[in-house]
Short mmCIF file of C-alpha atoms in Angstrom, two decimals:
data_model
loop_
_atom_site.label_atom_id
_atom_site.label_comp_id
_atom_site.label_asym_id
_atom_site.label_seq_id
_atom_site.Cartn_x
_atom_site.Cartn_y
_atom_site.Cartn_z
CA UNK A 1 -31.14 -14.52 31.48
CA UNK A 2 -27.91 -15.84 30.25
CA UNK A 3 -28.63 -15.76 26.50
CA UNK A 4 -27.60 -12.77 25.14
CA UNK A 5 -28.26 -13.60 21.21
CA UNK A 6 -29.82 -16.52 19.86
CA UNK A 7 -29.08 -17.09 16.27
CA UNK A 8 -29.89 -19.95 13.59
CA UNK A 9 -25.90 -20.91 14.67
CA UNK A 10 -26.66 -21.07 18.22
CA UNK A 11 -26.24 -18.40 21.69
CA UNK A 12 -23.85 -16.53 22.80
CA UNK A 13 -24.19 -16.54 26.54
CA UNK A 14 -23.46 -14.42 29.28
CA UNK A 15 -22.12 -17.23 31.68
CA UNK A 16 -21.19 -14.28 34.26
CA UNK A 17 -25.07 -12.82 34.40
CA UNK A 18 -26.49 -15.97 35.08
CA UNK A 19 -24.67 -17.12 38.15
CA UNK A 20 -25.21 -13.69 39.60
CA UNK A 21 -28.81 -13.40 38.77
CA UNK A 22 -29.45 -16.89 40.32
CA UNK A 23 -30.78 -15.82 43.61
CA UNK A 24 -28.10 -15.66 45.87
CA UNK A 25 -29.44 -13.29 48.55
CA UNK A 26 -29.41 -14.83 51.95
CA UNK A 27 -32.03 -13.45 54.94
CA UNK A 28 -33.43 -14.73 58.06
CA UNK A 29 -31.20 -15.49 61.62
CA UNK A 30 -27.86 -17.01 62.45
CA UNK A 31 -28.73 -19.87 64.34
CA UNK A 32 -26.43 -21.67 67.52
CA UNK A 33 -25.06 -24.67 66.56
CA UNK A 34 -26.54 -27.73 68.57
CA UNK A 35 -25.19 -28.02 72.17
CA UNK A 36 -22.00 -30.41 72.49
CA UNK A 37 -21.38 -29.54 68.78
CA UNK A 38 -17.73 -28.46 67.48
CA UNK A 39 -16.80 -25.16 66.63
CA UNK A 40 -17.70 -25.04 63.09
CA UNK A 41 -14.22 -23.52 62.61
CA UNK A 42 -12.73 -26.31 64.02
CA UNK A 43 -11.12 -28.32 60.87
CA UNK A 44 -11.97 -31.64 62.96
CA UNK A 45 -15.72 -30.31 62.88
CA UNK A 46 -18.17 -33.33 62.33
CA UNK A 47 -21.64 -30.28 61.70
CA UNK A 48 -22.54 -28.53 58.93
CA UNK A 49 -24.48 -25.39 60.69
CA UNK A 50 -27.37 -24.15 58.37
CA UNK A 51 -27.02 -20.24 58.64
CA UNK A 52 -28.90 -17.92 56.16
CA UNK A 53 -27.67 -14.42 56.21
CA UNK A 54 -24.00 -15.25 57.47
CA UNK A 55 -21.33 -13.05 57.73
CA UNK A 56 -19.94 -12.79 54.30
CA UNK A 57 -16.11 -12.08 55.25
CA UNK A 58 -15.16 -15.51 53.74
CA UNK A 59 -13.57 -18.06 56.78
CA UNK A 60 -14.20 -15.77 59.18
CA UNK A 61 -16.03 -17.55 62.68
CA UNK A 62 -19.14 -18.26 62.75
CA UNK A 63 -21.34 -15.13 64.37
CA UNK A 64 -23.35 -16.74 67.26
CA UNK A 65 -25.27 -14.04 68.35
CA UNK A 66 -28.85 -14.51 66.53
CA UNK A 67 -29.51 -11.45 63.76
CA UNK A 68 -31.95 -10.97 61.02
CA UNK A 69 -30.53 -9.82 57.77
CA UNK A 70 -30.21 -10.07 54.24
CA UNK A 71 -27.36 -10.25 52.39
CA UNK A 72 -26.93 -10.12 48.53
CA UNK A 73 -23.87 -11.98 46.45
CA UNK A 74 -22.51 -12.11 43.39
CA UNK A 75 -19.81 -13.91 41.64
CA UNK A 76 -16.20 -12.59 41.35
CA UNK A 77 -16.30 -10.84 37.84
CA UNK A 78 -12.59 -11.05 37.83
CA UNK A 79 -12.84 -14.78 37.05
CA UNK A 80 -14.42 -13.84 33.82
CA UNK A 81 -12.08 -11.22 32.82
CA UNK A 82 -10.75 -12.73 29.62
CA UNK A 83 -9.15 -9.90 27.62
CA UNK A 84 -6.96 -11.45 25.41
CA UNK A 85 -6.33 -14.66 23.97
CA UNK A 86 -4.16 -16.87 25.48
CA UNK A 87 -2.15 -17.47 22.19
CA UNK A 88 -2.52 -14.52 19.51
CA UNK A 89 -3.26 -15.27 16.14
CA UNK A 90 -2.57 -13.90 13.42
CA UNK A 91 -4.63 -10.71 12.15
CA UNK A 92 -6.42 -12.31 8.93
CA UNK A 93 -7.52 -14.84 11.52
CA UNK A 94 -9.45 -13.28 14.06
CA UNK A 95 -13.04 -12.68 14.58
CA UNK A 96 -12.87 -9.01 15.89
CA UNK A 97 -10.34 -7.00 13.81
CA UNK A 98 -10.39 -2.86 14.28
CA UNK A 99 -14.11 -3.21 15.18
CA UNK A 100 -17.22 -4.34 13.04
CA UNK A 101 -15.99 -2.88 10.00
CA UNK A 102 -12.50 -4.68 10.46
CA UNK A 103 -14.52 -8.52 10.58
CA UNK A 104 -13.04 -10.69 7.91
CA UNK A 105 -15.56 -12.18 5.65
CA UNK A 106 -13.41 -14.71 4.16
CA UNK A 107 -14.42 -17.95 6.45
CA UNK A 108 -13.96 -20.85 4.22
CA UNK A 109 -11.76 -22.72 1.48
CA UNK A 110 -8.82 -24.63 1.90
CA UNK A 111 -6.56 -21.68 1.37
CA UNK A 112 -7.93 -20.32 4.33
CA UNK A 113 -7.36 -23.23 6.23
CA UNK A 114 -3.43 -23.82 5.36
CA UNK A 115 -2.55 -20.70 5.91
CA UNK A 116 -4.27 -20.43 9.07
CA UNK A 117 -2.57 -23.46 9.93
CA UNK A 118 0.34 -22.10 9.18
CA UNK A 119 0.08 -19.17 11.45
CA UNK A 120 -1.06 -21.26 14.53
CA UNK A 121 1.74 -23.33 13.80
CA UNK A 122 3.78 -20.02 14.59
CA UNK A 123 1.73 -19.04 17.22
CA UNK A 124 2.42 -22.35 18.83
CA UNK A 125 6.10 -22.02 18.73
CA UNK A 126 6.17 -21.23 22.35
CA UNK A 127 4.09 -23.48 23.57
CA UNK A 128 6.08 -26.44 21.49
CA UNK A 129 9.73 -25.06 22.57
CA UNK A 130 8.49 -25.88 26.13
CA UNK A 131 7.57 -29.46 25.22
CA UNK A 132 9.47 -30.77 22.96
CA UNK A 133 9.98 -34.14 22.37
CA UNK A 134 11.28 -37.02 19.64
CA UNK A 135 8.65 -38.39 17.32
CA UNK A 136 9.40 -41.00 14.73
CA UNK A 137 6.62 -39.33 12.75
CA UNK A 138 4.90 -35.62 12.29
CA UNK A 139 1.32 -36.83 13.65
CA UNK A 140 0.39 -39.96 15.82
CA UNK A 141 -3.07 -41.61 14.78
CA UNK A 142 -4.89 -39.54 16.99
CA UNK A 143 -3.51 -36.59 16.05
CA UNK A 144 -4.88 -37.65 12.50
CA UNK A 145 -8.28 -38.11 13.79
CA UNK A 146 -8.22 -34.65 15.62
CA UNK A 147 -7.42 -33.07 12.28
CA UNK A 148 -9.79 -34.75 10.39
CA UNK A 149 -12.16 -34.00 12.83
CA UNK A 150 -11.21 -30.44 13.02
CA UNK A 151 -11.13 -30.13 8.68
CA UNK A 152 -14.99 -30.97 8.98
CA UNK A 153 -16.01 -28.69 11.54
CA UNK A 154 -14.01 -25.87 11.01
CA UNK A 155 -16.35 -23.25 8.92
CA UNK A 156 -19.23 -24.38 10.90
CA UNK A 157 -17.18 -23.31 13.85
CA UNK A 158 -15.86 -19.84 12.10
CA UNK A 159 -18.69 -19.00 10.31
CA UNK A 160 -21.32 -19.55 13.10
CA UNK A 161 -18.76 -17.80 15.71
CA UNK A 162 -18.43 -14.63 13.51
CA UNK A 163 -21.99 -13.85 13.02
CA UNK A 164 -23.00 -14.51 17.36
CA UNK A 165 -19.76 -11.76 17.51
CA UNK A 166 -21.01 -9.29 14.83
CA UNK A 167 -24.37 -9.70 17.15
CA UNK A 168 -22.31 -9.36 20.21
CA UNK A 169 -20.64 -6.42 19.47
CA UNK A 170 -23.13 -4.40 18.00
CA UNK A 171 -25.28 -5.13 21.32
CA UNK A 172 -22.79 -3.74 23.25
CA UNK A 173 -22.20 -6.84 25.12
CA UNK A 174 -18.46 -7.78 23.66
CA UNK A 175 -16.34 -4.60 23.05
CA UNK A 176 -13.17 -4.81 20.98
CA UNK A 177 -11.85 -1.96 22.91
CA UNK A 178 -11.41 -3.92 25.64
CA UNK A 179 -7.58 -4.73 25.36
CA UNK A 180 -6.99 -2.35 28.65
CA UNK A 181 -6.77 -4.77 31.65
CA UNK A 182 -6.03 -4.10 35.33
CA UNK A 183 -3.06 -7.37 35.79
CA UNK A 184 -4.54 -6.96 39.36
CA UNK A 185 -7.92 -8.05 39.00
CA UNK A 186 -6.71 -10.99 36.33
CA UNK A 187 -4.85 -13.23 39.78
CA UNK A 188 -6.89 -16.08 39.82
CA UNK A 189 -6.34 -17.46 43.49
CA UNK A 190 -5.46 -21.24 44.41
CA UNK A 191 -7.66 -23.91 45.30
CA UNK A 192 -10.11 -22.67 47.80
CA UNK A 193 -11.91 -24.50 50.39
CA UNK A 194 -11.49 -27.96 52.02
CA UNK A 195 -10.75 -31.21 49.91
CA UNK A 196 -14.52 -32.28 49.18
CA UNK A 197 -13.29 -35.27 47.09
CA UNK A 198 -10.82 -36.45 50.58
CA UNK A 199 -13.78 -35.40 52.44
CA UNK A 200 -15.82 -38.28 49.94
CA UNK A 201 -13.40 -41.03 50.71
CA UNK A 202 -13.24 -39.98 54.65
CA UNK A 203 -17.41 -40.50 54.56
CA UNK A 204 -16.84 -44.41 53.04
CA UNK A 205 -15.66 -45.31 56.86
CA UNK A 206 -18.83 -43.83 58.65
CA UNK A 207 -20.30 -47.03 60.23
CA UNK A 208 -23.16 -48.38 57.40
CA UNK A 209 -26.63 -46.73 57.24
CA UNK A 210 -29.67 -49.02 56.99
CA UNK A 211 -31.71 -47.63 54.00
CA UNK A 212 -34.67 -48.67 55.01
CA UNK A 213 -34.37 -46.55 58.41
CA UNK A 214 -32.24 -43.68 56.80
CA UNK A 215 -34.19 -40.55 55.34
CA UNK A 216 -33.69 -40.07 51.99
CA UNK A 217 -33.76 -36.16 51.89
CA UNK A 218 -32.86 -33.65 54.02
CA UNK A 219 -34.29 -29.92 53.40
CA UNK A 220 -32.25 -27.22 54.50
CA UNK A 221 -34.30 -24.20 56.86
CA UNK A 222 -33.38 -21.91 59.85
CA UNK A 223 -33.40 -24.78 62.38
CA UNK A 224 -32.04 -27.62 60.72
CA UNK A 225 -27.81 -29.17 61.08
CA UNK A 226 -26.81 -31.59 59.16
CA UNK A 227 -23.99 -34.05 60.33
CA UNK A 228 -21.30 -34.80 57.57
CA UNK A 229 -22.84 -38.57 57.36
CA UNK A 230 -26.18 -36.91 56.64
CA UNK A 231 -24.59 -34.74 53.85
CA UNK A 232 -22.97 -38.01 52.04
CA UNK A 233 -25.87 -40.63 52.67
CA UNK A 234 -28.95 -38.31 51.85
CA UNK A 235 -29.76 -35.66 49.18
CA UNK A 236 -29.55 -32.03 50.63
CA UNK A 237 -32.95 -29.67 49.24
CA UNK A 238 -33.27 -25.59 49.91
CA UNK A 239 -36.54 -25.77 48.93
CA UNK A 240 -36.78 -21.95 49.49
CA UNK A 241 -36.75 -18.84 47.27
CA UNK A 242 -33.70 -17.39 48.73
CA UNK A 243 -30.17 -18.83 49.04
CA UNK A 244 -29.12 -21.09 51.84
CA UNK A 245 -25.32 -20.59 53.66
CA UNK A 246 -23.49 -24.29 55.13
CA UNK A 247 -20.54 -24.66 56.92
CA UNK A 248 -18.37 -27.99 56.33
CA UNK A 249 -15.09 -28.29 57.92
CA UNK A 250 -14.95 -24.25 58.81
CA UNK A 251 -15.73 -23.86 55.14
CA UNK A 252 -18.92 -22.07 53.87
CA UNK A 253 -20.47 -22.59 51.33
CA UNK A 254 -23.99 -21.07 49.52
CA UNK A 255 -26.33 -23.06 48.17
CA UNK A 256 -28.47 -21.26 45.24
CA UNK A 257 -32.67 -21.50 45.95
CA UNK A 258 -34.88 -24.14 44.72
CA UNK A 259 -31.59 -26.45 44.39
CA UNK A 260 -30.16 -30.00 45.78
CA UNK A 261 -27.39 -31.74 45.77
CA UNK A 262 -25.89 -35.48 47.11
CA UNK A 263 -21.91 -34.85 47.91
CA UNK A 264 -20.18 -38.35 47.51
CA UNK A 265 -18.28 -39.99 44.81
CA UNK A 266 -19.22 -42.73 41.94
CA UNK A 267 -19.03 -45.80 45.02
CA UNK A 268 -21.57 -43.82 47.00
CA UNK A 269 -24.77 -43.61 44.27
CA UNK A 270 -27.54 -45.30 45.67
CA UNK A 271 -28.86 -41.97 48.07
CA UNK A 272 -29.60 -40.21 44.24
CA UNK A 273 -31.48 -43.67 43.50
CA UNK A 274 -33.31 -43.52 46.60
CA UNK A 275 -34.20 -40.05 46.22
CA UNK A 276 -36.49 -41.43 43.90
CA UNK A 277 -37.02 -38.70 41.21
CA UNK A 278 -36.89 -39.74 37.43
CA UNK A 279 -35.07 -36.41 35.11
CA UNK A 280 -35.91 -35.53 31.74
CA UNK A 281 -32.31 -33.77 31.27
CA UNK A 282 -29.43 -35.38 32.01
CA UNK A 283 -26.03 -33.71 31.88
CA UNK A 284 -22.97 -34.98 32.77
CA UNK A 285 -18.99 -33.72 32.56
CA UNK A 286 -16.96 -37.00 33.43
CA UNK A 287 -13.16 -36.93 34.43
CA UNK A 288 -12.03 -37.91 31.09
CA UNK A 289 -8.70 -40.52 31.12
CA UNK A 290 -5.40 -38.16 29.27
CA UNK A 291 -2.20 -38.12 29.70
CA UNK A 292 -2.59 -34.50 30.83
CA UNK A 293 -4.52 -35.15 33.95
CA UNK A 294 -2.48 -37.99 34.45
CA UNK A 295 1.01 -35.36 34.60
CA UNK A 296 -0.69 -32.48 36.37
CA UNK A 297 -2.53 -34.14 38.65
CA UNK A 298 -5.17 -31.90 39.50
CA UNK A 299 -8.28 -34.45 39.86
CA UNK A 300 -9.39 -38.02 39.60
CA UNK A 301 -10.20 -39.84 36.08
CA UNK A 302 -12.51 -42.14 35.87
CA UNK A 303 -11.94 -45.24 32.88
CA UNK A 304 -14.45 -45.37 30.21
CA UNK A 305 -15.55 -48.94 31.81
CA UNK A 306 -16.21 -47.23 34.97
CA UNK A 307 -18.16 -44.67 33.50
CA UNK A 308 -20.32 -46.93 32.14
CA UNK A 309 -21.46 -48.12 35.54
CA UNK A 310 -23.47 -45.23 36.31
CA UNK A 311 -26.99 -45.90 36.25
CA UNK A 312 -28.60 -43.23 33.81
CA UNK A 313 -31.77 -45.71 32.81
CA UNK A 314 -32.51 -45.83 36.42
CA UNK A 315 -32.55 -42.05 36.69
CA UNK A 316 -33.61 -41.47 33.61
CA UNK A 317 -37.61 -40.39 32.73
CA UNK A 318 -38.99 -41.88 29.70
CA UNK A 319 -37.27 -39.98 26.37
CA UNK A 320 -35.13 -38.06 28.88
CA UNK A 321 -32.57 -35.91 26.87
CA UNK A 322 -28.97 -37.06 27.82
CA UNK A 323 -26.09 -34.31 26.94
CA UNK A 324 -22.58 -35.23 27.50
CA UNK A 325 -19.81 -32.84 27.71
CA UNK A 326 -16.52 -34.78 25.35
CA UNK A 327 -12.89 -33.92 25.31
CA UNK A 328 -11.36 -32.78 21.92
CA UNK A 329 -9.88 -36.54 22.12
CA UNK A 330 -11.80 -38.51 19.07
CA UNK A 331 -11.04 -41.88 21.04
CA UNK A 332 -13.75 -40.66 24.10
CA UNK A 333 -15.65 -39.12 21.52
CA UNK A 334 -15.97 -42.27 19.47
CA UNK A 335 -16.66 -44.01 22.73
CA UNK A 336 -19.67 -41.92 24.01
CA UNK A 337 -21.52 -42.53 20.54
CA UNK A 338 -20.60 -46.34 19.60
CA UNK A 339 -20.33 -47.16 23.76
CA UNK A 340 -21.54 -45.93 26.03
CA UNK A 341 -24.64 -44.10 24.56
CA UNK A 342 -25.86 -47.57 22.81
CA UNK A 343 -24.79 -49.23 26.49
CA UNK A 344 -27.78 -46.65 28.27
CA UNK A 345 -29.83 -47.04 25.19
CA UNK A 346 -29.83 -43.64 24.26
CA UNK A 347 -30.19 -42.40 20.79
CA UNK A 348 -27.22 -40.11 19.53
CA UNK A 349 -28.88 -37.34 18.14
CA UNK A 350 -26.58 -34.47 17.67
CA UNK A 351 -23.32 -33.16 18.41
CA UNK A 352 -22.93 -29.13 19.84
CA UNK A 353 -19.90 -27.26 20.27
CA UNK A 354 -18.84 -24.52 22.77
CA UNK A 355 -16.88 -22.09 21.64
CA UNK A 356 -15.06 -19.88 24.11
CA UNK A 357 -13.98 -16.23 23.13
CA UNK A 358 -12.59 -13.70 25.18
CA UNK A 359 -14.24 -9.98 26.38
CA UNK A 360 -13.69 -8.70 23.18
CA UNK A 361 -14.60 -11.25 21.14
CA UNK A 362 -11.95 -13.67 19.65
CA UNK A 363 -11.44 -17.29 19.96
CA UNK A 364 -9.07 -18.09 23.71
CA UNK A 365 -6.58 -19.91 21.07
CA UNK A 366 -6.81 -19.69 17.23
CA UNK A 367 -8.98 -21.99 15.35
CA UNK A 368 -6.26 -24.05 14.05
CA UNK A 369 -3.85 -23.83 16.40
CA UNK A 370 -2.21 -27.51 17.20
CA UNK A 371 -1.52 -26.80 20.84
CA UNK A 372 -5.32 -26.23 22.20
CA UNK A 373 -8.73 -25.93 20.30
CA UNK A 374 -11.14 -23.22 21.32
CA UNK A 375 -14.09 -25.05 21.28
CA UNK A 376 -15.27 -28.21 23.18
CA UNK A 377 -17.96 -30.80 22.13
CA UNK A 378 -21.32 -31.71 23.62
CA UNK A 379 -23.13 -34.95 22.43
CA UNK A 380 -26.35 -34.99 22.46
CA UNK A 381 -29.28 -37.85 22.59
CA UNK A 382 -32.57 -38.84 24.20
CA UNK A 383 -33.33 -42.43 26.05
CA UNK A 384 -35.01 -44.58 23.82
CA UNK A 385 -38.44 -46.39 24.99
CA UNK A 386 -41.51 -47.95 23.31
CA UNK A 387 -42.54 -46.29 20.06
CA UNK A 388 -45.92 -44.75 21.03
CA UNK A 389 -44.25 -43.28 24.01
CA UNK A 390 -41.73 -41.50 22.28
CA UNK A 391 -43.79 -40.18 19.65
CA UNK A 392 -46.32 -38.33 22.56
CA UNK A 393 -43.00 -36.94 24.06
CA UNK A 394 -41.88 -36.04 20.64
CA UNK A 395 -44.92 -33.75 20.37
CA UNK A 396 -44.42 -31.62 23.30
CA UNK A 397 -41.05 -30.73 22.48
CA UNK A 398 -38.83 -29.59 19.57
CA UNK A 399 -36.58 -32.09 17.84
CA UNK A 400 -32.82 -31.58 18.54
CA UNK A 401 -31.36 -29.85 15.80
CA UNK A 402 -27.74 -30.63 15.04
CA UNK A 403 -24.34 -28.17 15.08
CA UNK A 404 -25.49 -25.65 17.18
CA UNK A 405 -22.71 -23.34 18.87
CA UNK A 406 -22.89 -22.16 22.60
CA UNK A 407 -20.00 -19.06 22.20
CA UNK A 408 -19.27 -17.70 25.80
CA UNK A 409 -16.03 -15.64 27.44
CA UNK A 410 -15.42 -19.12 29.52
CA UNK A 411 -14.45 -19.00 33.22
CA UNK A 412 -10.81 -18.98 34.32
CA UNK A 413 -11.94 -21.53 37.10
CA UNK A 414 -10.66 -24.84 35.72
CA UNK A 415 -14.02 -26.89 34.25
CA UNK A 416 -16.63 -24.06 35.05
CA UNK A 417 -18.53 -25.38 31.98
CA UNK A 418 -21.49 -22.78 30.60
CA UNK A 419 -25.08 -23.09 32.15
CA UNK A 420 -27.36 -24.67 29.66
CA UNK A 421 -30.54 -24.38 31.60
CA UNK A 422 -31.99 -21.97 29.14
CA UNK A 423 -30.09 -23.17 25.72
CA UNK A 424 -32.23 -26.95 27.04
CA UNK A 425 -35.64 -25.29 27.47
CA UNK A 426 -36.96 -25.57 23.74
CA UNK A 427 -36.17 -28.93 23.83
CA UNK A 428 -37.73 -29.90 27.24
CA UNK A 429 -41.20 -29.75 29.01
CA UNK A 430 -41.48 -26.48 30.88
CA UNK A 431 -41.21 -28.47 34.14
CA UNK A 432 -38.55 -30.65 33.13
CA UNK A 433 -36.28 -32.50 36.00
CA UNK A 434 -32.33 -31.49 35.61
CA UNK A 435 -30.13 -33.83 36.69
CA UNK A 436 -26.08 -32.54 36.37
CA UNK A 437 -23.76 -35.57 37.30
CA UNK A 438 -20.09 -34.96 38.19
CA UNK A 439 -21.00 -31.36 38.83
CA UNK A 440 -18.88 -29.22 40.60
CA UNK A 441 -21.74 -26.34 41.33
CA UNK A 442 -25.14 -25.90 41.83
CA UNK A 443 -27.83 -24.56 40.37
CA UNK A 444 -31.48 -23.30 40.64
CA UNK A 445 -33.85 -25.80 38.97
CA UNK A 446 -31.31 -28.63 39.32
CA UNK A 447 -30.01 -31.57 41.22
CA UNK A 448 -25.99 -31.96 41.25
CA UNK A 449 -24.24 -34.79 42.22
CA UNK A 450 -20.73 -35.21 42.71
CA UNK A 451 -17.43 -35.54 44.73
CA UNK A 452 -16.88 -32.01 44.46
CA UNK A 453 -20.11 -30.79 44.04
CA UNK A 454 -19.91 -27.89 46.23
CA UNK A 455 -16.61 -26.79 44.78
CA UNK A 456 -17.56 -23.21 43.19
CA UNK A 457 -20.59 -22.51 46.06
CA UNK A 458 -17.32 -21.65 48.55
CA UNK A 459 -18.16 -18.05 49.60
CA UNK A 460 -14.51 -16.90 48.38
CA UNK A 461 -15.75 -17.12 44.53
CA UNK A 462 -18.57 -14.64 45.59
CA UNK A 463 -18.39 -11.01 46.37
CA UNK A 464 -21.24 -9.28 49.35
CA UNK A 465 -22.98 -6.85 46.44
CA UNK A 466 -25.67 -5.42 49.40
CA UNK A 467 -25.96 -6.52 53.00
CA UNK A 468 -28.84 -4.93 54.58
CA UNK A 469 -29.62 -5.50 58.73
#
């Protein structure tokens, strides 16, 4: 289970738990890779060898020699080891103060607010001395629109946060005592495995697959490789109850049970139309457009026209439930409620935030700090179809409610968002279809598409908790 307290504000999750409790034990036989086939350690490797029970030393070679095992893995706790915030604030400002007794009760009031501005302003004045820069005025428009946003959400955010912390703590889950950390364990290494996005763009020159003669799915077992052109022209399934280990490019990955995935990028969609299912949830995290990503770097963007393209009425089941994961940036979230929600004729119905706090149980950056918000917004909405049809679907479901809070210690992995499989369940049919697009892992109970959809399944995020032969 990953909720750990569910209140009338929201859950407070235990992000951690549910990764590690999603049934990643591996058993069966290595199995030879087909004759003629490269080394799978071979970077110019062209097969992605199916092996259950692998050897877990992460890119090691491939063990040839068929054995029957099982092996058990978790994920690295040390990417969850959040101690401390990543800018302090100031004592009258944070949730967990000298223990439960030490918890301000003060959460609202414009007092409040200025001088808690005031103090992030000070807590920020590192952060600004490193990026300064000449304004003709104190805030740009969207600046504005960020604090005005911020002004209206702000004791909804406190308020609800304190009370899933009170919870936490006294449940033993967050401890305030915490502040003790081993710098060792806190490293977070650099980008692991092969370039799955380059990888994407290599696949567009494999010579063109006739749908009609192409199989649209390919399950993953004991006996079965699958070519790279396979793996970016049909939907991979483990249809089993245990996990599944690949290898692409000398990399391996682990595929979680009862899971599938299509690796490829937004030019490459029609293999998840063939595929043929229709979802009731929908969840997507798309490469917003900033100026940030456009400095660092670090992954692709997509334009809000492109995003548009994708072709959620054609995946979507009748009153699916759509959930959209928005930058702090009002201008995309502006865009996914007047744009591109009416576009897919889906009905906004409610906006969530997710609030991210560390082991001991304040906010990552204070409330009001000006450099970074701790929170991030989810918009939520449901396709709209004929009336009678969306009152019987209405029936076997609760209604969204709006403002809930998802509070979690977040990942250090950049955009490991929080699972929402079980926060999604009292507002879908038990045997809902998930559908998670731009995903960058997998999950049990899902399908995940993506250009880097296999990004935090490489076998370096994981630890071997029991290997038994």
């Amino acid at each position: 289970m990953s909720v750990v307290q569910r209140l009338g504000a929201g859950w407070l999750l235990d992000h951690l738990s549910f990764i590690s409790r999603s049934g990643y034990e591996t058993h069966g036989s290595l199995v030879h890779p087909p004759r003629g086939a490269l080394h799978p350690c071979d970077p110019a490797a062209h097969a992605t060898a199916c092996a259950s029970g692998d050897d877990p030393a992460p890119g090691g070679a491939v063990e040839l020699e068929g054995r029957r095992g099982k092996t058990r893995y978790v994920f690295r706790e040390e990417f969850f080891d959040v101690f401390k915030p990543h800018i302090e604030a100031a004592a009258p400002e944070r949730l967990c103060q000298g223990g439960l007794n030490g918890i301000p009760t003060d959460t609202g009031g414009s007092r409040l607010e200025q001088q808690g501005g005031a103090r992030a302003d000070a807590g920020d004045r590192d952060a600004g001395a490193r990026k300064k820069r000449k304004r003709k005025c104190v805030f740009n428009q969207g600046e504005l629109d960020a604090l005005e946003y911020h002004t209206k959400i702000r004791k909804l955010i406190w308020e609800g946060t304190l009370h899933l912390v009170q919870e936490g703590l006294k449940s033993g889950f967050l401890h305030c005592t915490t502040a003790k950390l081993d710098c060792s364990k806190n490293v977070v290494p650099g980008p692991i495995g092969c370039g799955l996005a380059e990888l994407c763009e290599r696949a567009k020159q494999f010579p063109a697959i006739n749908d009609s003669d192409h199989e649209a799915i390919r399950a993953i077992d004991d006996e079965t490789f699958i070519s790279e052109q396979d793996l970016h022209s049909c939907v991979i399934e483990n249809n089993s109850s245990c996990a599944k280990m690949i290898m692409l490019m000398g990399q391996k990955y682990l595929v979680p049970p009862r899971s599938s995935f299509l690796l490829s990028d937004i030019s490459c969609l029609q293999p998840l139309l063939n595929y043929k299912k229709k979802y009731d949830v929908i969840v997507m995290d798309p490469p917003w457009e900033n100026k940030s990503v456009k400095r660092s770097n670090r992954y692709g963007y997509l334009s809000s026209w492109q995003i548009k393209q994708i072709p959620v009425l054609a995946l979507a089941a009748p009153n699916c439930l759509v959930v959209t994961w928005v930058t702090n940036r009002q201008k995309h979230l502006r865009f996914v409620k007047e744009e591109l929600y009416p576009h897919w004729s889906v009905k906004t119905l409610a906006e969530w935030h997710w609030v991210k706090i560390t082991r001991s149980g304040e906010f990552v950056f204070p409330l009001d700090s000006s450099h970074k918000k701790p929170y991030e917004v989810l918009v939520l909405g449901r396709v709209q179809g004929s009336v009678e049809e969306a009152l019987r679907k209405s029936e076997e479901v609760l209604p969204i409610p709006d403002h809930k809070l998802i509070v979690s210690v977040p990942c250090s992995l950049h955009s490991h968002k929080p699972p929402l499989t079980e926060v999604l369940a009292e507002f879908v049919k038990p045997d809902a279809e998930r559908l998670e697009l731009f995903a960058r892992n997998l999950q049990p109970g899902w399908t995940s598409w993506g250009n880097e959809v296999l990004k935090f399944q490489h076998i370096d995020y994981f630890t071997v908790l029991q290997d038994e032969n």
